[in-house]
Amino acid sequence: PPSYHAEFAPLLSAIEQRLDLASSVARHKWAHDIAVQAPVREAEVLEQVRAAASDYGLAPERAKAFFADQIEANKLVQYAMLDRWRALGRAPQEAPRDLSSELRPRLDKLQASLLFELGQMDHQPPMDCPRKLAQALAARTHDPLRHLALVRASGQLCRKQ
Ligand SMILES: O=C(O)C(=O)C[C@]1(C(=O)O)C=C[C@@H](O)C=C1
């Protein structure tokens, strides 16, 4: 049993929780015909994590780079979902959840656990990080989009500098 990559589990779970909101964000953007890219909001998120970084033993630039990857992964999933819905000519029936009153606050709430788990990992970096991470990602999902999103989100995990 591949328990040797268990050390990645808490951080990857936190990453996945944030990615799980991407399709709801895309659903809102489809309903209101809003662009995926929201530069002002991105700058706000990155500034928030820079400011919070030291509470988790992280350098501001490390926290920022990690979150820039989370945002890129989120957009990857959003673009993929919108592409599917355009091809089908419709999105799922579910009522869209509101971006500013519901979804962004939920994304904000996940910041703490992501920074905490990144801090834990950086405090004790796994040996042979890139290979173990790849194995952990492979074991985590068989969904191609989800796998790609996780690869993007963890792109700089093993590169502390
Ligand atoms: O808040 C949004 O509009 C999102 O799409 C979420 C998010 C993020 O991952 O935080 C992703 C893309 C946007 O450019 C800004 C922020």
PDB file of C-alpha atoms and ligand atoms in Angstrom:
ATOM      1  CA  PRO A   1       0.000   0.000   0.000  1.00  0.00           C
ATOM      2  CA  PRO A   2       1.489   3.361  -1.060  1.00  0.00           C
ATOM      3  CA  SER A   3       1.415   5.001   2.376  1.00  0.00           C
ATOM      4  CA  TYR A   4       4.864   6.500   1.678  1.00  0.00           C
ATOM      5  CA  HIS A   5       3.223   9.547   0.126  1.00  0.00           C
ATOM      6  CA  ALA A   6       0.797  10.019   3.039  1.00  0.00           C
ATOM      7  CA  GLU A   7       2.838  13.052   4.039  1.00  0.00           C
ATOM      8  CA  PHE A   8       1.256  14.944   1.128  1.00  0.00           C
ATOM      9  CA  ALA A   9      -2.306  13.996   2.042  1.00  0.00           C
ATOM     10  CA  PRO A  10      -3.302  16.957   4.274  1.00  0.00           C
ATOM     11  CA  LEU A  11      -1.994  19.572   1.856  1.00  0.00           C
ATOM     12  CA  LEU A  12      -3.457  17.851  -1.199  1.00  0.00           C
ATOM     13  CA  SER A  13      -6.822  17.588   0.566  1.00  0.00           C
ATOM     14  CA  ALA A  14      -6.776  21.316   1.254  1.00  0.00           C
ATOM     15  CA  ILE A  15      -5.813  22.007  -2.370  1.00  0.00           C
ATOM     16  CA  GLU A  16      -8.683  19.822  -3.567  1.00  0.00           C
ATOM     17  CA  GLN A  17     -11.211  21.543  -1.346  1.00  0.00           C
ATOM     18  CA  ARG A  18     -10.356  24.842  -3.004  1.00  0.00           C
ATOM     19  CA  LEU A  19     -10.474  23.275  -6.479  1.00  0.00           C
ATOM     20  CA  ASP A  20     -13.886  21.810  -5.656  1.00  0.00           C
ATOM     21  CA  LEU A  21     -15.295  25.344  -5.714  1.00  0.00           C
ATOM     22  CA  ALA A  22     -14.054  26.039  -9.252  1.00  0.00           C
ATOM     23  CA  SER A  23     -17.031  24.502 -10.998  1.00  0.00           C
ATOM     24  CA  SER A  24     -19.483  26.512  -8.878  1.00  0.00           C
ATOM     25  CA  VAL A  25     -17.509  29.663  -9.682  1.00  0.00           C
ATOM     26  CA  ALA A  26     -17.670  28.743 -13.379  1.00  0.00           C
ATOM     27  CA  ARG A  27     -21.415  28.094 -13.036  1.00  0.00           C
ATOM     28  CA  HIS A  28     -21.904  31.630 -11.682  1.00  0.00           C
ATOM     29  CA  LYS A  29     -19.748  33.072 -14.463  1.00  0.00           C
ATOM     30  CA  TRP A  30     -21.719  31.165 -17.100  1.00  0.00           C
ATOM     31  CA  ALA A  31     -25.046  32.410 -15.701  1.00  0.00           C
ATOM     32  CA  HIS A  32     -23.912  36.047 -15.563  1.00  0.00           C
ATOM     33  CA  ASP A  33     -21.604  35.981 -18.588  1.00  0.00           C
ATOM     34  CA  ILE A  34     -18.604  37.118 -16.541  1.00  0.00           C
ATOM     35  CA  ALA A  35     -14.943  36.584 -17.525  1.00  0.00           C
ATOM     36  CA  VAL A  36     -12.994  33.845 -15.745  1.00  0.00           C
ATOM     37  CA  GLN A  37     -10.058  36.188 -15.232  1.00  0.00           C
ATOM     38  CA  ALA A  38     -10.689  38.645 -12.362  1.00  0.00           C
ATOM     39  CA  PRO A  39      -7.377  40.541 -11.948  1.00  0.00           C
ATOM     40  CA  VAL A  40      -8.471  42.840  -9.110  1.00  0.00           C
ATOM     41  CA  ARG A  41      -9.703  39.920  -7.038  1.00  0.00           C
ATOM     42  CA  GLU A  42      -6.513  37.963  -7.763  1.00  0.00           C
ATOM     43  CA  ALA A  43      -4.392  40.852  -6.497  1.00  0.00           C
ATOM     44  CA  GLU A  44      -6.531  41.002  -3.338  1.00  0.00           C
ATOM     45  CA  VAL A  45      -6.140  37.286  -2.655  1.00  0.00           C
ATOM     46  CA  LEU A  46      -2.378  37.425  -3.205  1.00  0.00           C
ATOM     47  CA  GLU A  47      -2.063  40.440  -0.921  1.00  0.00           C
ATOM     48  CA  GLN A  48      -4.096  38.665   1.805  1.00  0.00           C
ATOM     49  CA  VAL A  49      -1.843  35.617   1.737  1.00  0.00           C
ATOM     50  CA  ARG A  50       1.324  37.711   1.672  1.00  0.00           C
ATOM     51  CA  ALA A  51       0.116  39.499   4.782  1.00  0.00           C
ATOM     52  CA  ALA A  52      -0.846  36.244   6.560  1.00  0.00           C
ATOM     53  CA  ALA A  53       2.266  34.248   5.554  1.00  0.00           C
ATOM     54  CA  SER A  54       4.391  34.899   8.640  1.00  0.00           C
ATOM     55  CA  ASP A  55       1.617  33.586  10.937  1.00  0.00           C
ATOM     56  CA  TYR A  56       2.306  30.201   9.334  1.00  0.00           C
ATOM     57  CA  GLY A  57       6.099  30.425   9.297  1.00  0.00           C
ATOM     58  CA  LEU A  58       6.121  31.147   5.565  1.00  0.00           C
ATOM     59  CA  ALA A  59       7.984  33.788   3.583  1.00  0.00           C
ATOM     60  CA  PRO A  60       5.495  36.176   1.927  1.00  0.00           C
ATOM     61  CA  GLU A  61       6.821  35.337  -1.548  1.00  0.00           C
ATOM     62  CA  ARG A  62       6.456  31.610  -0.899  1.00  0.00           C
ATOM     63  CA  ALA A  63       2.834  32.007   0.196  1.00  0.00           C
ATOM     64  CA  LYS A  64       2.130  34.260  -2.758  1.00  0.00           C
ATOM     65  CA  ALA A  65       3.685  31.936  -5.339  1.00  0.00           C
ATOM     66  CA  PHE A  66       1.794  28.970  -3.898  1.00  0.00           C
ATOM     67  CA  PHE A  67      -1.489  30.864  -4.081  1.00  0.00           C
ATOM     68  CA  ALA A  68      -0.798  32.111  -7.595  1.00  0.00           C
ATOM     69  CA  ASP A  69      -0.622  28.404  -8.503  1.00  0.00           C
ATOM     70  CA  GLN A  70      -3.926  27.721  -6.725  1.00  0.00           C
ATOM     71  CA  ILE A  71      -5.552  30.493  -8.738  1.00  0.00           C
ATOM     72  CA  GLU A  72      -4.076  29.211 -12.025  1.00  0.00           C
ATOM     73  CA  ALA A  73      -5.371  25.718 -11.265  1.00  0.00           C
ATOM     74  CA  ASN A  74      -8.780  27.152 -10.413  1.00  0.00           C
ATOM     75  CA  LYS A  75      -8.937  28.960 -13.752  1.00  0.00           C
ATOM     76  CA  LEU A  76      -7.884  25.826 -15.593  1.00  0.00           C
ATOM     77  CA  VAL A  77     -10.889  23.986 -14.146  1.00  0.00           C
ATOM     78  CA  GLN A  78     -13.206  26.934 -14.812  1.00  0.00           C
ATOM     79  CA  TYR A  79     -12.147  27.178 -18.464  1.00  0.00           C
ATOM     80  CA  ALA A  80     -12.563  23.432 -18.911  1.00  0.00           C
ATOM     81  CA  MET A  81     -16.064  23.435 -17.378  1.00  0.00           C
ATOM     82  CA  LEU A  82     -17.166  26.421 -19.486  1.00  0.00           C
ATOM     83  CA  ASP A  83     -15.825  24.686 -22.596  1.00  0.00           C
ATOM     84  CA  ARG A  84     -17.896  21.594 -21.795  1.00  0.00           C
ATOM     85  CA  TRP A  85     -21.046  23.618 -21.237  1.00  0.00           C
ATOM     86  CA  ARG A  86     -20.535  25.616 -24.434  1.00  0.00           C
ATOM     87  CA  ALA A  87     -20.139  22.410 -26.412  1.00  0.00           C
ATOM     88  CA  LEU A  88     -23.338  21.063 -24.854  1.00  0.00           C
ATOM     89  CA  GLY A  89     -25.126  24.385 -25.215  1.00  0.00           C
ATOM     90  CA  ARG A  90     -26.137  24.302 -21.558  1.00  0.00           C
ATOM     91  CA  ALA A  91     -24.810  24.167 -18.007  1.00  0.00           C
ATOM     92  CA  PRO A  92     -26.089  21.901 -15.202  1.00  0.00           C
ATOM     93  CA  GLN A  93     -29.542  22.737 -13.833  1.00  0.00           C
ATOM     94  CA  GLU A  94     -28.353  23.558 -10.296  1.00  0.00           C
ATOM     95  CA  ALA A  95     -29.060  27.122  -9.202  1.00  0.00           C
ATOM     96  CA  PRO A  96     -25.888  29.210  -9.482  1.00  0.00           C
ATOM     97  CA  ARG A  97     -24.353  30.163  -6.150  1.00  0.00           C
ATOM     98  CA  ASP A  98     -23.424  33.811  -5.803  1.00  0.00           C
ATOM     99  CA  LEU A  99     -19.773  34.672  -6.350  1.00  0.00           C
ATOM    100  CA  SER A 100     -19.279  37.634  -4.042  1.00  0.00           C
ATOM    101  CA  SER A 101     -21.655  36.742  -1.207  1.00  0.00           C
ATOM    102  CA  GLU A 102     -21.027  32.989  -1.091  1.00  0.00           C
ATOM    103  CA  LEU A 103     -18.219  31.571  -3.217  1.00  0.00           C
ATOM    104  CA  ARG A 104     -15.452  34.112  -2.593  1.00  0.00           C
ATOM    105  CA  PRO A 105     -16.045  34.012   1.184  1.00  0.00           C
ATOM    106  CA  ARG A 106     -15.746  30.218   1.001  1.00  0.00           C
ATOM    107  CA  LEU A 107     -12.519  30.489  -0.973  1.00  0.00           C
ATOM    108  CA  ASP A 108     -11.237  32.948   1.643  1.00  0.00           C
ATOM    109  CA  LYS A 109     -12.059  30.534   4.467  1.00  0.00           C
ATOM    110  CA  LEU A 110      -9.875  27.846   2.903  1.00  0.00           C
ATOM    111  CA  GLN A 111      -6.836  30.138   2.943  1.00  0.00           C
ATOM    112  CA  ALA A 112      -5.954  29.344   6.546  1.00  0.00           C
ATOM    113  CA  SER A 113      -5.826  25.574   6.125  1.00  0.00           C
ATOM    114  CA  LEU A 114      -3.853  25.867   2.882  1.00  0.00           C
ATOM    115  CA  LEU A 115      -1.267  28.152   4.469  1.00  0.00           C
ATOM    116  CA  PHE A 116      -1.137  25.989   7.581  1.00  0.00           C
ATOM    117  CA  GLU A 117      -0.523  22.797   5.606  1.00  0.00           C
ATOM    118  CA  LEU A 118       2.053  24.486   3.361  1.00  0.00           C
ATOM    119  CA  GLY A 119       3.844  25.727   6.473  1.00  0.00           C
ATOM    120  CA  GLN A 120       3.846  22.199   7.927  1.00  0.00           C
ATOM    121  CA  MET A 121       5.274  20.761   4.734  1.00  0.00           C
ATOM    122  CA  ASP A 122       7.989  23.394   4.392  1.00  0.00           C
ATOM    123  CA  HIS A 123       8.940  22.904   8.020  1.00  0.00           C
ATOM    124  CA  GLN A 124       9.729  19.269   7.274  1.00  0.00           C
ATOM    125  CA  PRO A 125      10.143  18.871   3.513  1.00  0.00           C
ATOM    126  CA  PRO A 126       9.694  15.282   2.305  1.00  0.00           C
ATOM    127  CA  MET A 127      12.771  13.495   1.020  1.00  0.00           C
ATOM    128  CA  ASP A 128      12.672  12.916  -2.720  1.00  0.00           C
ATOM    129  CA  CYS A 129       9.824  15.435  -2.943  1.00  0.00           C
ATOM    130  CA  PRO A 130       9.182  15.607  -6.728  1.00  0.00           C
ATOM    131  CA  ARG A 131       8.941  11.854  -7.211  1.00  0.00           C
ATOM    132  CA  LYS A 132       6.785  11.274  -4.146  1.00  0.00           C
ATOM    133  CA  LEU A 133       4.524  14.142  -5.090  1.00  0.00           C
ATOM    134  CA  ALA A 134       4.003  12.709  -8.576  1.00  0.00           C
ATOM    135  CA  GLN A 135       3.122   9.351  -7.030  1.00  0.00           C
ATOM    136  CA  ALA A 136       0.758  10.978  -4.558  1.00  0.00           C
ATOM    137  CA  LEU A 137      -0.971  12.848  -7.396  1.00  0.00           C
ATOM    138  CA  ALA A 138      -1.292   9.703  -9.492  1.00  0.00           C
ATOM    139  CA  ALA A 139      -2.857   7.848  -6.580  1.00  0.00           C
ATOM    140  CA  ARG A 140      -5.232  10.670  -5.767  1.00  0.00           C
ATOM    141  CA  THR A 141      -7.471  10.715  -8.823  1.00  0.00           C
ATOM    142  CA  HIS A 142      -8.101   9.061 -12.165  1.00  0.00           C
ATOM    143  CA  ASP A 143      -9.980  12.043 -13.547  1.00  0.00           C
ATOM    144  CA  PRO A 144      -7.753  13.695 -16.208  1.00  0.00           C
ATOM    145  CA  LEU A 145      -8.925  17.271 -15.547  1.00  0.00           C
ATOM    146  CA  ARG A 146      -8.647  16.881 -11.802  1.00  0.00           C
ATOM    147  CA  HIS A 147      -5.170  15.392 -12.196  1.00  0.00           C
ATOM    148  CA  LEU A 148      -4.042  18.245 -14.438  1.00  0.00           C
ATOM    149  CA  ALA A 149      -5.446  20.803 -11.988  1.00  0.00           C
ATOM    150  CA  LEU A 150      -3.598  19.146  -9.096  1.00  0.00           C
ATOM    151  CA  VAL A 151      -0.372  19.101 -11.112  1.00  0.00           C
ATOM    152  CA  ARG A 152      -0.764  22.825 -11.811  1.00  0.00           C
ATOM    153  CA  ALA A 153      -1.697  23.638  -8.213  1.00  0.00           C
ATOM    154  CA  SER A 154       1.339  21.791  -6.826  1.00  0.00           C
ATOM    155  CA  GLY A 155       3.773  23.048  -9.470  1.00  0.00           C
ATOM    156  CA  GLN A 156       6.153  24.777  -7.030  1.00  0.00           C
ATOM    157  CA  LEU A 157       5.524  22.655  -3.944  1.00  0.00           C
ATOM    158  CA  CYS A 158       8.911  20.956  -4.041  1.00  0.00           C
ATOM    159  CA  ARG A 159      10.764  24.177  -4.899  1.00  0.00           C
ATOM    160  CA  LYS A 160      11.131  26.127  -1.739  1.00  0.00           C
ATOM    161  CA  GLN A 161      13.370  28.802  -3.242  1.00  0.00           C
TER     162      GLN A 161
HETATM  163  O1  LIG B   1     -13.028  35.011  -7.598  1.00  0.00           O
HETATM  164  C1  LIG B   1     -13.103  34.651  -8.764  1.00  0.00           C
HETATM  165  O2  LIG B   1     -13.712  35.306  -9.638  1.00  0.00           O
HETATM  166  C2  LIG B   1     -12.485  33.399  -9.182  1.00  0.00           C
HETATM  167  O3  LIG B   1     -12.628  33.001 -10.313  1.00  0.00           O
HETATM  168  C3  LIG B   1     -11.590  32.676  -8.223  1.00  0.00           C
HETATM  169  C4  LIG B   1     -10.122  33.036  -8.452  1.00  0.00           C
HETATM  170  C5  LIG B   1      -9.334  32.297  -7.337  1.00  0.00           C
HETATM  171  O4  LIG B   1      -8.914  31.173  -7.568  1.00  0.00           O
HETATM  172  O5  LIG B   1      -9.226  32.866  -6.236  1.00  0.00           O
HETATM  173  C6  LIG B   1      -9.711  32.551  -9.798  1.00  0.00           C
HETATM  174  C7  LIG B   1      -9.684  33.373 -10.904  1.00  0.00           C
HETATM  175  C8  LIG B   1      -9.912  34.819 -10.843  1.00  0.00           C
HETATM  176  O6  LIG B   1      -9.038  35.512 -11.693  1.00  0.00           O
HETATM  177  C9  LIG B   1      -9.855  35.316  -9.457  1.00  0.00           C
HETATM  178  C10 LIG B   1      -9.905  34.500  -8.364  1.00  0.00           C
END
